[in-house]
PDB file of C-alpha atoms in Angstrom:
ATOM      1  CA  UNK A   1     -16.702 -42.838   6.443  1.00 35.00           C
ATOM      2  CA  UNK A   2     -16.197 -43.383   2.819  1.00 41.00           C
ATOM      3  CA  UNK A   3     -17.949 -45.839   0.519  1.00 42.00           C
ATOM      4  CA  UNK A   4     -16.739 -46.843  -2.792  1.00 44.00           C
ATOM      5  CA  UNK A   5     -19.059 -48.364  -5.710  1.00 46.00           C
ATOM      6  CA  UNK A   6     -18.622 -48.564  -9.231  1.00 49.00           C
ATOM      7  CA  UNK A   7     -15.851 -46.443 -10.891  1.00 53.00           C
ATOM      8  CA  UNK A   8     -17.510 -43.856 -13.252  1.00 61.00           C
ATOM      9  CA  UNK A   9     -15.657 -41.610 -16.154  1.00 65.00           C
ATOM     10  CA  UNK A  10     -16.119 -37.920 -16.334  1.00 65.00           C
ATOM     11  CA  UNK A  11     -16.307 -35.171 -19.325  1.00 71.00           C
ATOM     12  CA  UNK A  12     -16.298 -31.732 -18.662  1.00 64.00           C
ATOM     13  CA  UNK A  13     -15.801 -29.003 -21.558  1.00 66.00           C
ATOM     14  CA  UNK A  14     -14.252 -25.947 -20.422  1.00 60.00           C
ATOM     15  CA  UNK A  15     -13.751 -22.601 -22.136  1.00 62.00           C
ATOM     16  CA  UNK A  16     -13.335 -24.806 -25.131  1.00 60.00           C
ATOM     17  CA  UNK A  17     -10.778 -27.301 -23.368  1.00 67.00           C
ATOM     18  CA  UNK A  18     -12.038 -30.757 -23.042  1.00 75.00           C
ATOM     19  CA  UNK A  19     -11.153 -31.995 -19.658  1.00 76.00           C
ATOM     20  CA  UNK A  20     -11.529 -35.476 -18.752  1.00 81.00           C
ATOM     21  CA  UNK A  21     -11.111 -38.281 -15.611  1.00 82.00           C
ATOM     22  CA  UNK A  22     -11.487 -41.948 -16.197  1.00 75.00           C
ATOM     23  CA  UNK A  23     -12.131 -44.380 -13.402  1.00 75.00           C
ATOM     24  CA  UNK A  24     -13.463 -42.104 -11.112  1.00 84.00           C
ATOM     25  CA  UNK A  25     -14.977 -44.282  -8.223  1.00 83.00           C
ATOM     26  CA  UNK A  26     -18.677 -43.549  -7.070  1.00 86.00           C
ATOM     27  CA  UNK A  27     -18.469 -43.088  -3.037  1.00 90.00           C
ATOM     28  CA  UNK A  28     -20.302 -41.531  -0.370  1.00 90.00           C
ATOM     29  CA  UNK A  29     -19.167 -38.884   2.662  1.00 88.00           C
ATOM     30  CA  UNK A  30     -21.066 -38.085   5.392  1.00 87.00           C
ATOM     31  CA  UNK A  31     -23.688 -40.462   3.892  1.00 89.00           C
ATOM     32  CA  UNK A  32     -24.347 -37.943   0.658  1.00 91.00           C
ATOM     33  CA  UNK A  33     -23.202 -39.314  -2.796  1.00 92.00           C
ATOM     34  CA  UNK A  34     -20.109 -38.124  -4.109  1.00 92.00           C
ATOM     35  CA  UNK A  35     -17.617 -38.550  -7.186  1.00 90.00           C
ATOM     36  CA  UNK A  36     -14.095 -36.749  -6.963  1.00 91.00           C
ATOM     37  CA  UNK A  37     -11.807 -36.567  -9.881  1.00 89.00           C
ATOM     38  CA  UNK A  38      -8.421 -35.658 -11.549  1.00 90.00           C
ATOM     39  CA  UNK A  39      -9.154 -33.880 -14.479  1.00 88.00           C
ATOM     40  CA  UNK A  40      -6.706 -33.794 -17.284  1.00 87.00           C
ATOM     41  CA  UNK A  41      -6.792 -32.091 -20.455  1.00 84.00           C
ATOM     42  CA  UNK A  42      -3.752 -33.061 -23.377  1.00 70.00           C
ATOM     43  CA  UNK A  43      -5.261 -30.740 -26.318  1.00 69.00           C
ATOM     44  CA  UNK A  44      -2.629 -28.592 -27.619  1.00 65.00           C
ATOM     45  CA  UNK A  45       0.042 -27.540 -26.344  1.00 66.00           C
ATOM     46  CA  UNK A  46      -1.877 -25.954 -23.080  1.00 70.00           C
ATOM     47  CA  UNK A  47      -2.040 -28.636 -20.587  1.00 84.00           C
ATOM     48  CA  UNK A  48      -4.688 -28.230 -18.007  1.00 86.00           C
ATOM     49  CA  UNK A  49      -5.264 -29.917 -14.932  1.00 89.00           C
ATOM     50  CA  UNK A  50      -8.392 -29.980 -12.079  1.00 90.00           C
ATOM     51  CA  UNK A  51     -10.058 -31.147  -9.172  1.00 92.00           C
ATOM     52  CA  UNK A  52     -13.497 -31.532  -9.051  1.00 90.00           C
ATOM     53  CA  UNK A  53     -15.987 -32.766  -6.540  1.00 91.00           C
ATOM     54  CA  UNK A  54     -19.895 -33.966  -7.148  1.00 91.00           C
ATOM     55  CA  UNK A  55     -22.114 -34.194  -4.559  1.00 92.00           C
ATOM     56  CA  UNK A  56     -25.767 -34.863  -3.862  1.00 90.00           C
ATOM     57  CA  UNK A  57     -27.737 -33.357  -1.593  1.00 84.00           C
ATOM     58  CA  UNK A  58     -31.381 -34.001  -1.378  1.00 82.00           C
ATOM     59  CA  UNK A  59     -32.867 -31.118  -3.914  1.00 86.00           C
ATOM     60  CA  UNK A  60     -29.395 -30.171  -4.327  1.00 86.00           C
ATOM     61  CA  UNK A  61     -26.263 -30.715  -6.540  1.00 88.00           C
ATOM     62  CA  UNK A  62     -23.518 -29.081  -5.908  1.00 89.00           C
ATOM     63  CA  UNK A  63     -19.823 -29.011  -7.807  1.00 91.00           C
ATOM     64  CA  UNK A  64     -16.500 -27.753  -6.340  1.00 92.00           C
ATOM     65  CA  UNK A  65     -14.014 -27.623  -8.717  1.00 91.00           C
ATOM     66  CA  UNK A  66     -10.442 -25.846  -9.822  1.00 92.00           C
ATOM     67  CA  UNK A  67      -8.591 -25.392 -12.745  1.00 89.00           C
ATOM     68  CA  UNK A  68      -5.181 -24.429 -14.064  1.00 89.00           C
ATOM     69  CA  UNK A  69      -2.365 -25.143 -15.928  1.00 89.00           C
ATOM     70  CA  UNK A  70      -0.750 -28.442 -14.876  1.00 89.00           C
ATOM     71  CA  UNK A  71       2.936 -26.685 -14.042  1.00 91.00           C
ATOM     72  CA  UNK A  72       0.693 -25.461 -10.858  1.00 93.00           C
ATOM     73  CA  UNK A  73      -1.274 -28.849 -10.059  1.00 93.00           C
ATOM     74  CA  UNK A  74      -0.172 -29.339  -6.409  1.00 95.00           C
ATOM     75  CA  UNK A  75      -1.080 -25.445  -5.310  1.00 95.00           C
ATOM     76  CA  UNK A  76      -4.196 -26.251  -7.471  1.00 94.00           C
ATOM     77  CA  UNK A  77      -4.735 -29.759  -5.168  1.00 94.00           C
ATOM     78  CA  UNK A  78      -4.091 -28.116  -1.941  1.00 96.00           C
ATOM     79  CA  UNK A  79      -6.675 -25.180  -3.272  1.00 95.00           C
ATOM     80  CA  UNK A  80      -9.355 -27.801  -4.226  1.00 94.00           C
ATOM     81  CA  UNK A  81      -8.764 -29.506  -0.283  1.00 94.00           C
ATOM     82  CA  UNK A  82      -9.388 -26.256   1.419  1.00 95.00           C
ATOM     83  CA  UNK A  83     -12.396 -25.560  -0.310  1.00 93.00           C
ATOM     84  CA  UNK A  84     -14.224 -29.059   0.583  1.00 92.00           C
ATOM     85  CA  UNK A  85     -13.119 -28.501   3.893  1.00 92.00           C
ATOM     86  CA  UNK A  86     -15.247 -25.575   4.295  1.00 91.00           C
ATOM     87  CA  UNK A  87     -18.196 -26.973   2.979  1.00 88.00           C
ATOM     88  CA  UNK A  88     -20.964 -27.199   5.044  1.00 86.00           C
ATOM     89  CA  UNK A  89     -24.466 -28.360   4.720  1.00 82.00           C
ATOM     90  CA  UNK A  90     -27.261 -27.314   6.940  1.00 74.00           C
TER      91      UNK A  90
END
């Protein structure tokens, strides 16, 4: 069950790329807090694309994400799926 609260925007600088997601919506799954974004990046002439997850956990915060150029985004979107599927908290 998924709940959805106010949208939130994301900044992440990698390996000198900025990527960024706008409107990401606040929710929650398996009642801990998550955000998930589409990351973009349009510096240069190296596009970059990701998927990132957020969640809280107690103590814990952990981040699953992937990146890559954006010619592979949907192998990079199906990567970024099978990795939250095998999460699991204790």
């Amino acid at each position: 069950m998924t709940q959805r609260s106010r949208a939130q925007r994301l900044v992440f600088l990698f390996a000198s790329t900025v990527l960024a997601a706008a409107g990401v919506p606040a929710s929650a799954v398996d009642g801990r807090p998550v955000l998930d974004a589409r990351l973009a990046s349009d510096t240069g002439s190296d596009s970059s694309v990701g998927f990132t997850r957020l969640i809280a956990d107690d103590d814990h915060f952990v981040q699953v994400m992937v990146l890559g150029p954006e010619a592979k985004e949907k192998a990079l979107k199906a990567m970024h799926e099978r990795l939250i599927d095998g999460l699991r908290f204790p």
